[in-house]
Amino acid sequence: MNRQITLAARPSGLPTESDFRLVESDIPSPGPGEVLVRTLYLSIDPYMRGRMNDAKSYAAPVQIGQVMVGGTVSRVEKSNDPGFQPGDLVAANSGWQDYALAKPRELRKLDPMQAPITTALGVLGHIGLTAYFGLIDVCDPKPGETVVVSGAAGAVGSAAGQIAKILGCRVVGIAGSDAKIRYLLNELKFDAAFNYKTTADYRAALAEHCPKGVDVYFDNVGGPVTDAVLFNLNVHARVSICGQISQYNAAKPETGPRLLGLLILCRAKVQGFLVSDYAPRFGEGLRQLSAWFREGRLSYRETIAEGLENAPRAFIGMLEGANLGKQLVKIAM
Amino acid sequence: MNRQITLAARPSGLPTESDFRLVESDIPSPGPGEVLVRTLYLSIDPYMRGRMNDAKSYAAPVQIGQVMVGGTVSRVEKSNDPGFQPGDLVAANSGWQDYALAKPRELRKLDPMQAPITTALGVLGHIGLTAYFGLIDVCDPKPGETVVVSGAAGAVGSAAGQIAKILGCRVVGIAGSDAKIRYLLNELKFDAAFNYKTTADYRAALAEHCPKGVDVYFDNVGGPVTDAVLFNLNVHARVSICGQISQYNAAKPETGPRLLGLLILCRAKVQGFLVSDYAPRFGEGLRQLSAWFREGRLSYRETIAEGLENAPRAFIGMLEGANLGKQLVKIAM
């Protein structure tokens, strides 16, 4: 049987496990040219919260009763395409289920000798590409500049901060636990980091850790943390809006101070981006990320839940900041 | 005697006339290489509100007892520089007073046969340059795109909207009186315009007047008007933050909805700018603005108060939106 997790109800605020439903269906049979893949690892990402809302966005919402979407690392079980053989390991977009059909162009073959296969859902996949283009293309950081990253111990944030270090920047991370701060400082060698959950005055903390101001801000979080960074921007600063996870559960926009006037004073740019817009340059990005990875300059952490049935809990935990690095669910061996 | 208007007190909220003081001093004598100029017209601009605050900004605040700063059109009275003769008309930065000393490099000679001299404080001066660079350099509008301008009947806004029309855009203006709306539609030939003071639902009005969405937003105002525009942005929209006049009297930032997440959905750029950063390109800008002006494609309106003593009232009125086009004070003939 094919176990699937579908959207049972549209959440109001933080999702609960009852917003999901585990159902079973027959394992599908591949048609002409199709490939049947089995999910080994499911990627859990903040963007999925947006897909649970019935709102116009850059991608269609998941409908009630539909299988939740998501990237996967999968194994080919059956193939009606000469390019894929049973046993091949692939990056796919199977969603929250054991089995799925795929077209060959939706699959990317993985070589487990080159890198652990889960990196295809992390630093050597969309996560790494998001950090790469969101930092380099949107913000163009220069050696010696100060780069602040929010959500810095998450999958994208930890990659963005390391890339900024590779580029010669002073990197300051903001995260939500002391363990995360130790990880940023001791393992990723960030220049400074602070725990926003135990810091009273974010503006003062930023002023302390960014004595020359903030030139680049890579924002995964939004909210009061981002307000504080805006007050510390340097002239001609660049801000990349990658995510706003602090706001994703809000049924309507939270309120905060109106700070657009600060952008005039520092002539700063704030730009939202989606990694999918960079698809024509994914090859360039993956080559660079892979080179840094082989050189040992791009490390990563994973938080791995076990079992498809635990995917909702892992997802809810990620929205609350429980994960260090990339949140995955291991579905099968 | 030299009448001067000085800053008497730092305003809290909207300035009052008691925040200014009219004082008299001797007319100064030009030293070696200096020029004595007499103010004919004083420019009244929103940025002056910021200079009244004791806050770190891109320019030093006016100190209590100091003469208020401001651009002027002036006449040379005495000159110790061979390049200037009594009677020459110049653009200067004399501030709110009858007479001032200037260095030759601070003066720009005006030819009243080329254009009315007050245009040096308007479409053929910093106002026009602000509209030109803030629209073209920050937003790069393309023919057929929809450009929204807030504060559209003000000096900068009316110039920005006309430039967008020249570039072949659909231009939608937002302003605060029916007379201003008639001006935008009937004289400046904007494609659409609405009065935010008599419109209940800004988002609906924008959706109606921008059926293809908003590609470029030139913002002079901020606040709820800007919130509504952000909800109507197209993919890859560009927003130029020129001013935030609705917020200038706030002692601390007003609150509003947190909307940075919208920038991700539409991959939009929001950028603040100051015209002074474009000083190396002022020649280019003035040549283009002058060419459009001679061709009759760049018109303007002025609201002129009479007498230096009425400058504070004119300034307060401008902050409340009483002016149509450029607010000036006529000081002398």
XYZ file of C-alpha atoms in Angstrom:
666
model
C 0.000 0.000 0.000
C 0.979 3.625 -0.491
C 0.717 5.661 2.682
C 0.005 9.319 2.023
C -0.393 12.375 4.205
C -3.079 14.687 2.925
C -4.271 18.095 3.999
C -7.309 17.473 6.203
C -8.099 21.056 7.208
C -6.704 24.515 6.600
C -4.940 25.568 9.775
C -5.658 28.767 11.599
C -2.388 29.838 13.201
C 0.125 27.141 14.017
C -0.948 23.881 12.335
C -1.929 20.935 14.488
C -1.635 17.256 13.693
C -5.385 17.122 13.069
C -4.843 19.351 10.019
C -3.246 16.312 8.361
C -4.582 12.859 7.621
C -2.735 9.614 6.969
C -4.496 7.661 4.230
C -3.654 4.593 2.212
C -4.099 3.879 -1.454
C -2.788 1.428 -3.976
C 0.745 1.797 -5.200
C 0.371 3.359 -8.655
C 1.656 1.713 -11.820
C 3.882 3.724 -14.124
C 2.434 4.461 -17.562
C 4.472 4.754 -20.750
C 7.606 6.833 -20.114
C 6.864 7.116 -16.396
C 8.931 6.080 -13.400
C 7.710 4.752 -10.037
C 9.807 6.047 -7.153
C 9.800 5.227 -3.466
C 10.437 7.984 -0.952
C 13.495 7.527 1.237
C 13.684 11.035 2.713
C 11.093 13.813 2.721
C 12.180 17.438 2.931
C 10.288 19.593 5.444
C 10.367 23.297 4.592
C 8.750 26.533 5.810
C 7.185 27.278 2.422
C 4.807 24.360 2.988
C 2.902 26.453 5.519
C 1.917 28.841 2.728
C 0.635 25.995 0.580
C -1.810 25.057 3.348
C -3.618 28.400 2.963
C -6.305 28.955 0.369
C -4.645 32.139 -0.855
C -3.331 33.387 -4.152
C 0.416 33.033 -4.094
C 3.298 32.160 -6.350
C 2.200 28.511 -6.267
C -1.214 26.901 -6.100
C -2.410 25.879 -2.623
C -2.720 22.238 -1.655
C -6.409 21.385 -1.765
C -8.194 19.644 1.075
C -7.713 15.916 0.544
C -4.637 16.353 -1.639
C -1.261 14.908 -0.727
C 1.030 17.526 0.828
C 3.736 18.667 -1.586
C 7.427 18.338 -0.891
C 10.850 17.504 -2.215
C 12.154 13.986 -1.682
C 15.130 11.740 -2.137
C 13.707 8.613 -3.673
C 14.681 5.285 -5.167
C 13.482 4.077 -8.538
C 11.265 1.014 -8.139
C 9.978 0.577 -11.682
C 10.899 2.464 -14.809
C 9.377 2.774 -18.257
C 12.116 5.188 -19.255
C 15.470 3.928 -20.553
C 17.332 6.600 -18.560
C 16.312 5.197 -15.177
C 16.779 1.731 -13.687
C 15.351 0.218 -10.502
C 17.687 1.047 -7.662
C 18.679 4.446 -9.044
C 18.704 7.140 -6.389
C 17.034 10.403 -7.422
C 15.954 13.793 -6.176
C 12.212 14.053 -6.804
C 9.125 15.968 -5.740
C 6.962 13.122 -4.544
C 5.370 14.909 -1.613
C 4.380 13.366 1.688
C 3.904 9.745 0.602
C 5.685 6.427 0.189
C 5.399 6.110 -3.579
C 4.815 8.420 -6.495
C 4.933 8.436 -10.261
C 7.330 10.832 -11.955
C 8.290 11.976 -15.405
C 12.005 11.600 -16.156
C 12.474 15.384 -16.425
C 11.219 15.755 -12.838
C 14.029 13.535 -11.518
C 17.690 14.263 -10.929
C 20.009 11.273 -10.498
C 22.144 11.234 -7.373
C 25.566 9.659 -6.936
C 25.996 8.561 -3.294
C 29.751 8.415 -3.828
C 29.854 12.166 -4.460
C 27.935 13.291 -1.391
C 25.419 11.897 1.097
C 22.133 11.647 -0.741
C 20.264 13.855 1.733
C 22.411 16.809 0.652
C 20.219 16.874 -2.462
C 17.513 18.212 -0.130
C 19.996 20.530 1.587
C 23.225 22.287 0.749
C 23.461 20.647 -2.680
C 19.812 21.232 -3.556
C 17.209 23.974 -3.331
C 18.370 24.917 0.163
C 21.917 25.632 -0.940
C 20.707 27.322 -4.115
C 18.372 29.540 -2.110
C 21.236 30.659 0.102
C 23.552 31.084 -2.878
C 21.344 33.219 -5.097
C 19.585 35.053 -2.282
C 22.904 36.121 -0.865
C 25.081 36.581 -3.919
C 22.637 37.726 -6.567
C 20.334 39.810 -4.382
C 22.902 41.244 -1.954
C 26.302 41.071 -3.680
C 28.330 41.002 -0.427
C 31.866 42.350 -0.549
C 34.848 41.127 1.490
C 34.944 42.883 4.831
C 31.274 43.765 4.839
C 29.048 42.759 7.748
C 26.369 40.198 6.892
C 23.559 39.417 9.344
C 21.529 36.233 8.932
C 18.267 35.526 10.775
C 17.141 31.947 11.197
C 20.883 31.393 11.036
C 20.917 27.831 12.357
C 18.256 26.665 9.932
C 19.010 24.947 6.661
C 19.097 28.040 4.447
C 20.493 30.373 7.105
C 23.450 28.175 7.980
C 24.306 27.846 4.294
C 23.946 31.580 3.686
C 26.183 32.420 6.628
C 28.880 29.989 5.519
C 28.812 31.358 1.979
C 29.199 34.868 3.382
C 32.211 33.641 5.389
C 33.703 32.102 2.231
C 33.251 35.493 0.546
C 35.272 37.159 3.295
C 32.485 38.860 5.218
C 31.994 39.369 8.936
C 28.980 37.139 9.672
C 26.553 37.610 12.551
C 23.841 35.039 13.163
C 20.536 35.329 14.964
C 18.896 32.129 16.197
C 16.534 30.885 18.889
C 18.454 28.632 21.282
C 21.802 28.568 23.026
C 22.620 25.256 21.333
C 22.084 26.923 17.974
C 24.288 29.846 18.971
C 27.080 27.463 20.027
C 26.735 25.667 16.685
C 27.050 28.941 14.779
C 30.061 30.108 16.739
C 31.946 26.862 17.308
C 31.231 24.801 14.224
C 30.343 27.314 11.520
C 32.806 29.919 12.833
C 30.404 32.822 12.595
C 32.021 35.978 13.945
C 29.160 36.606 16.362
C 25.697 35.313 17.150
C 22.928 35.910 19.658
C 19.829 34.125 20.883
C 16.849 36.361 20.236
C 14.759 34.449 22.754
C 17.036 35.467 25.605
C 18.017 38.929 24.319
C 15.962 41.865 25.516
C 17.211 44.588 23.210
C 17.845 43.380 19.667
C 18.978 46.787 18.467
C 21.600 46.999 21.189
C 22.752 43.427 20.512
C 23.154 44.198 16.825
C 25.014 47.402 17.554
C 27.370 45.424 19.804
C 27.958 42.585 17.348
C 28.046 44.783 14.247
C 30.272 47.664 15.315
C 30.583 48.811 11.703
C 26.854 48.483 11.010
C 25.032 46.038 8.767
C 25.788 45.989 5.054
C 23.817 42.881 4.114
C 20.869 41.216 5.812
C 19.648 37.770 4.795
C 16.220 37.473 6.373
C 14.464 34.181 6.988
C 12.368 35.319 9.919
C 10.859 38.822 9.806
C 9.103 40.468 12.744
C 10.871 42.333 15.551
C 14.260 40.808 14.693
C 14.071 42.317 11.237
C 12.870 45.661 12.614
C 16.007 45.829 14.725
C 18.277 45.040 11.799
C 16.673 47.784 9.704
C 17.650 50.297 12.395
C 21.284 49.173 12.080
C 21.648 49.251 8.299
C 24.544 51.060 6.702
C 24.290 53.375 3.752
C 23.605 51.342 0.584
C 22.765 48.193 2.545
C 21.065 45.292 0.789
C 18.368 43.157 2.376
C 17.307 39.822 0.946
C 13.856 38.642 2.028
C 14.119 34.874 1.785
C 11.489 33.961 4.356
C 9.321 35.437 7.104
C 8.744 32.348 9.202
C 7.696 34.381 12.242
C 4.680 35.545 10.251
C 3.572 32.406 8.449
C 1.013 31.349 11.024
C -0.628 34.771 11.206
C -4.159 34.653 9.839
C -3.825 38.319 8.944
C -0.658 40.410 8.959
C 0.732 41.204 12.387
C 1.417 44.846 13.051
C 4.788 46.394 13.623
C 6.479 49.755 13.257
C 6.392 51.423 9.862
C 10.059 51.525 8.920
C 10.195 52.219 5.180
C 11.498 55.700 5.981
C 14.699 54.108 7.279
C 15.374 52.897 3.744
C 15.622 56.504 2.581
C 18.149 57.454 5.241
C 20.435 54.564 4.321
C 19.420 54.306 0.652
C 18.915 50.604 1.237
C 17.391 47.977 -1.004
C 14.982 45.338 0.290
C 14.243 42.584 -2.179
C 12.163 39.450 -2.032
C 13.193 36.478 -4.112
C 12.254 32.926 -4.962
C 14.891 30.383 -5.835
C 12.735 29.044 -8.656
C 13.375 32.260 -10.604
C 17.032 31.205 -10.806
C 16.335 27.852 -12.462
C 18.365 28.788 -15.567
C 21.382 29.262 -13.280
C 20.970 26.164 -11.081
C 23.869 24.480 -12.871
C 26.211 27.324 -11.995
C 24.993 27.337 -8.401
C 25.290 23.587 -7.892
C 28.792 23.508 -9.390
C 29.953 26.195 -6.957
C 28.181 24.683 -3.963
C 29.592 21.232 -4.780
C 33.106 22.638 -5.075
C 32.839 24.352 -1.684
C 31.369 21.164 -0.217
C 34.241 19.009 -1.512
C 36.712 21.522 -0.097
C 35.073 21.121 3.323
C 33.973 24.765 3.409
C 30.236 24.072 3.467
C 29.044 21.908 6.316
C 25.516 21.139 7.369
C 23.401 19.601 10.090
C 20.249 17.592 9.755
C 17.362 16.970 12.115
C 15.797 13.708 10.997
C 12.403 12.454 12.121
C 11.601 8.793 11.585
C 8.524 7.607 9.736
C 6.039 9.238 7.407
C 3.464 9.305 10.184
C 5.707 11.722 12.087
C 6.038 14.223 9.256
C 3.270 16.522 10.595
C 4.922 16.692 13.994
C 8.300 17.400 12.409
C 6.751 20.138 10.301
C 5.061 21.781 13.288
C 8.311 21.535 15.229
C 10.204 23.249 12.432
C 7.713 26.129 12.432
C 8.483 26.492 16.140
C 12.237 26.374 15.622
C 12.874 22.906 17.066
C 15.258 21.886 14.274
C 18.947 22.509 13.892
C 19.843 22.643 10.229
C 17.793 20.801 7.660
C 14.593 19.112 8.825
C 14.039 15.756 7.114
C 11.774 12.777 7.596
C 13.236 9.361 6.930
C 10.538 7.309 5.264
C 12.290 4.146 4.123
C 15.743 2.606 3.811
C 18.374 94.438 8.144
C 18.408 90.738 7.397
C 15.244 88.975 8.506
C 15.808 85.338 9.373
C 13.577 82.494 10.488
C 15.263 80.293 13.023
C 14.273 77.058 14.717
C 12.839 78.074 18.094
C 11.796 74.652 19.383
C 11.851 71.063 18.213
C 8.307 70.146 17.259
C 6.476 67.164 18.621
C 4.136 65.997 15.882
C 2.960 68.584 13.368
C 5.050 71.757 13.767
C 3.358 74.932 14.916
C 4.304 78.504 14.132
C 5.744 78.849 17.630
C 8.450 76.347 16.664
C 9.907 79.117 14.490
C 11.135 82.595 15.332
C 11.568 85.642 13.110
C 14.750 87.480 14.080
C 16.721 90.315 12.570
C 20.431 90.760 12.147
C 22.756 92.916 10.117
C 23.159 92.201 6.466
C 26.495 90.428 6.247
C 29.396 91.703 4.175
C 31.051 89.384 1.676
C 34.657 88.480 2.435
C 37.288 87.776 -0.201
C 35.872 85.505 -2.915
C 32.401 85.600 -1.389
C 29.090 86.682 -2.850
C 26.166 88.356 -1.070
C 22.823 87.134 -2.395
C 19.286 88.265 -1.678
C 16.541 85.651 -1.528
C 13.766 86.058 -4.077
C 12.064 82.692 -3.639
C 12.447 80.119 -0.885
C 11.769 76.447 -1.567
C 9.591 74.642 0.994
C 10.174 70.888 1.063
C 9.120 67.893 3.177
C 12.721 66.974 4.044
C 12.872 70.096 6.231
C 10.668 68.363 8.810
C 13.449 65.828 9.388
C 15.996 68.574 9.928
C 13.905 69.908 12.805
C 14.461 66.667 14.773
C 17.540 66.083 16.884
C 18.135 62.701 15.286
C 20.984 61.096 13.426
C 20.151 61.183 9.764
C 21.800 61.645 6.418
C 22.180 65.355 7.160
C 22.859 67.253 10.355
C 19.806 68.638 12.165
C 19.173 72.368 12.371
C 20.140 73.467 15.857
C 17.871 75.565 18.035
C 18.518 79.204 17.145
C 19.953 78.364 13.725
C 18.409 79.631 10.517
C 16.232 77.003 8.838
C 17.925 75.465 5.814
C 16.468 75.573 2.322
C 17.069 76.059 -1.361
C 16.486 79.501 -2.846
C 16.423 81.484 -6.024
C 18.411 84.576 -5.232
C 19.870 87.707 -6.787
C 23.480 88.730 -6.428
C 23.764 91.971 -4.455
C 27.530 92.239 -4.016
C 30.259 90.048 -5.379
C 33.920 89.567 -4.602
C 34.156 86.896 -7.259
C 34.751 87.782 -10.903
C 32.257 85.164 -12.066
C 29.260 86.897 -10.490
C 27.906 90.407 -10.945
C 25.240 92.286 -8.996
C 21.910 91.481 -10.575
C 22.821 87.942 -11.573
C 20.072 85.455 -10.791
C 21.246 82.260 -9.111
C 20.061 79.062 -7.498
C 21.463 79.021 -3.961
C 20.988 77.420 -0.569
C 20.466 80.512 1.547
C 17.843 79.087 3.889
C 14.919 80.966 5.402
C 16.309 84.513 5.327
C 16.541 87.652 3.203
C 20.287 87.685 2.672
C 23.122 85.205 2.808
C 26.763 84.876 1.897
C 27.755 82.197 -0.569
C 30.810 80.695 -2.152
C 30.766 80.746 -5.962
C 30.697 76.933 -6.131
C 27.458 76.931 -4.125
C 25.696 79.034 -6.772
C 24.279 78.070 -10.140
C 23.530 80.918 -12.567
C 20.026 81.047 -13.987
C 18.954 82.398 -17.363
C 15.402 83.779 -17.102
C 15.115 83.598 -20.892
C 15.493 79.805 -20.803
C 12.832 79.070 -18.190
C 11.052 80.843 -15.343
C 13.563 81.187 -12.547
C 11.403 79.337 -10.014
C 11.805 76.156 -12.063
C 15.310 75.997 -10.581
C 13.551 75.046 -7.341
C 11.196 72.704 -9.179
C 11.182 70.661 -12.347
C 14.582 71.981 -13.457
C 16.214 71.577 -10.039
C 16.365 69.040 -7.226
C 12.647 68.321 -7.526
C 12.901 67.268 -11.144
C 16.140 65.405 -10.500
C 14.542 63.530 -7.601
C 11.695 62.408 -9.829
C 14.062 61.573 -12.688
C 16.568 59.404 -10.809
C 14.078 57.950 -8.340
C 11.894 56.781 -11.187
C 14.373 55.905 -13.908
C 17.403 54.706 -11.986
C 15.633 52.985 -9.091
C 12.606 51.585 -10.970
C 13.576 51.376 -14.659
C 9.976 51.575 -15.946
C 9.231 49.978 -19.318
C 6.667 51.149 -21.876
C 3.276 49.675 -21.114
C 4.003 49.065 -17.465
C 1.720 50.476 -14.771
C 3.310 53.136 -12.572
C 1.590 54.325 -9.384
C 2.641 57.602 -7.768
C 1.611 58.682 -4.270
C 1.683 62.365 -3.394
C 1.071 62.630 -7.114
C 0.016 66.286 -7.162
C 3.031 67.411 -5.198
C 6.177 68.791 -6.775
C 8.105 65.525 -7.060
C 5.061 63.341 -7.645
C 3.709 65.393 -10.531
C 7.131 65.342 -12.186
C 7.547 61.596 -11.638
C 4.137 60.858 -13.109
C 4.800 62.992 -16.180
C 8.156 61.324 -16.749
C 6.464 57.934 -16.522
C 3.944 59.116 -19.144
C 6.805 60.266 -21.388
C 8.307 56.783 -21.023
C 5.076 55.218 -22.264
C 3.697 53.903 -18.993
C 0.150 53.750 -17.682
C 0.246 56.228 -14.791
C -2.075 56.166 -11.781
C -1.905 58.984 -9.238
C -2.958 59.069 -5.607
C -3.575 62.466 -4.022
C -5.608 64.087 -1.264
C -8.190 66.409 -2.828
C -10.621 66.385 -5.709
C -8.917 69.466 -7.161
C -5.636 67.561 -7.211
C -7.311 64.594 -8.894
C -8.781 66.866 -11.577
C -5.323 68.376 -12.124
C -3.742 64.932 -12.542
C -6.404 63.733 -14.954
C -7.157 66.883 -16.942
C -3.844 68.711 -17.062
C -1.189 66.044 -16.567
C -3.195 63.412 -18.466
C -2.623 60.665 -15.927
C -4.501 57.529 -16.940
C -6.284 57.307 -13.606
C -6.197 58.912 -10.178
C -8.074 58.730 -6.906
C -8.479 60.818 -3.770
C -7.325 58.748 -0.817
C -9.215 61.013 1.580
C -12.562 60.081 0.056
C -11.758 56.470 -0.865
C -12.688 53.791 1.657
C -10.871 50.804 0.191
C -7.477 51.658 -1.286
C -6.781 48.096 -2.356
C -10.021 47.927 -4.307
C -9.382 51.331 -5.885
C -5.930 50.233 -6.985
C -7.259 46.973 -8.361
C -9.824 48.963 -10.346
C -7.371 51.548 -11.680
C -4.515 49.089 -12.242
C -6.250 46.166 -13.931
C -2.889 44.688 -14.901
C -1.375 45.221 -11.450
C 1.378 47.596 -10.360
C 4.830 47.277 -11.889
C 6.384 50.424 -10.441
C 5.483 52.433 -7.355
C 6.983 55.851 -6.682
C 6.213 56.520 -3.034
C 6.213 59.966 -1.479
C 3.740 59.232 1.288
C 3.948 55.838 3.030
C 1.363 54.579 5.511
C -1.888 52.852 4.544
C -1.689 54.058 0.935
C 1.619 52.262 0.521
C 0.303 49.153 2.263
C -2.440 48.939 -0.329
C -0.032 49.323 -3.231
C 2.172 46.530 -1.882
C -0.837 44.196 -2.043
C -1.244 45.033 -5.750
C 2.356 44.604 -6.899
C 3.150 42.470 -9.893
C 5.930 39.932 -10.061
C 9.284 41.732 -10.253
C 7.787 45.077 -9.286
C 10.055 47.944 -8.262
C 9.253 50.385 -5.470
C 11.099 53.645 -5.033
C 10.880 55.142 -1.545
C 11.315 58.861 -2.179
C 9.457 60.168 0.846
C 7.146 59.086 3.658
C 5.431 62.371 4.396
C 2.564 60.683 6.247
C 5.082 59.575 8.868
C 7.286 62.628 9.291
C 5.393 64.054 12.243
C 5.351 60.785 14.177
C 7.492 61.029 17.312
C 8.024 57.285 17.111
C 7.173 55.000 14.209
C 3.483 54.405 13.658
C 2.430 50.808 13.459
C 1.045 49.076 10.424
C 0.784 45.600 8.983
C 3.994 43.651 8.486
C 4.095 43.200 4.717
C 7.659 42.193 3.856
C 6.358 38.710 3.077
C 4.511 40.187 0.088
C 7.881 41.022 -1.425
C 8.720 37.327 -1.601
C 5.508 36.438 -3.403
C 6.116 39.069 -6.075
C 9.923 39.072 -5.892
C 9.723 42.837 -5.604
C 12.410 45.364 -4.824
C 11.867 48.274 -2.419
C 14.621 50.844 -2.464
C 15.142 54.125 -0.679
C 17.157 56.823 -2.373
C 18.438 60.360 -1.937
C 18.867 62.616 -4.921
C 22.185 63.856 -3.541
C 23.727 60.448 -4.293
C 23.191 61.226 -7.975
C 25.169 64.471 -7.949
C 27.695 63.132 -10.506
C 24.773 62.633 -12.907
C 22.925 65.921 -12.313
C 24.157 67.236 -15.680
C 22.607 64.326 -17.514
C 19.374 64.716 -15.573
C 19.066 68.470 -16.076
C 19.743 68.164 -19.811
C 16.956 65.618 -20.198
C 14.532 67.512 -17.963
C 15.256 70.759 -19.817
C 14.699 69.087 -23.169
C 11.331 67.704 -22.052
C 10.441 71.088 -20.583
C 11.218 72.920 -23.843
C 9.142 70.370 -25.731
C 6.194 71.157 -23.465
C 6.083 67.645 -22.051
C 6.895 68.566 -18.459
C 4.520 71.063 -16.877
C 4.316 72.165 -13.290
C 2.230 74.062 -10.789
C 3.366 76.273 -7.967
C 1.724 77.288 -4.720
C 3.367 80.540 -3.711
C 3.093 82.129 -0.275
C 4.024 85.790 0.065
C 6.577 87.037 2.549
C 9.277 85.408 4.622
C 7.117 85.758 7.726
C 4.630 83.356 6.173
C 7.164 80.611 5.475
C 6.305 78.628 8.647
C 2.608 78.621 7.771
C 3.399 77.538 4.205
C 5.603 74.752 5.521
C 2.958 73.485 7.944
C 0.373 73.649 5.168
C 2.567 71.581 2.880
C 2.928 68.896 5.556
C -0.881 68.791 5.634
C -1.170 68.599 1.853
C -2.504 72.115 1.236
C -0.218 72.731 -1.757
C -0.713 71.823 -5.386
C 2.664 71.299 -7.027
C 5.732 73.071 -5.741
C 5.403 75.091 -2.524
C 7.405 78.326 -2.641
C 7.614 81.479 -0.600
C 8.161 84.737 -2.462
C 10.508 86.839 -0.366
C 11.447 89.742 -2.602
C 11.060 90.979 -6.173
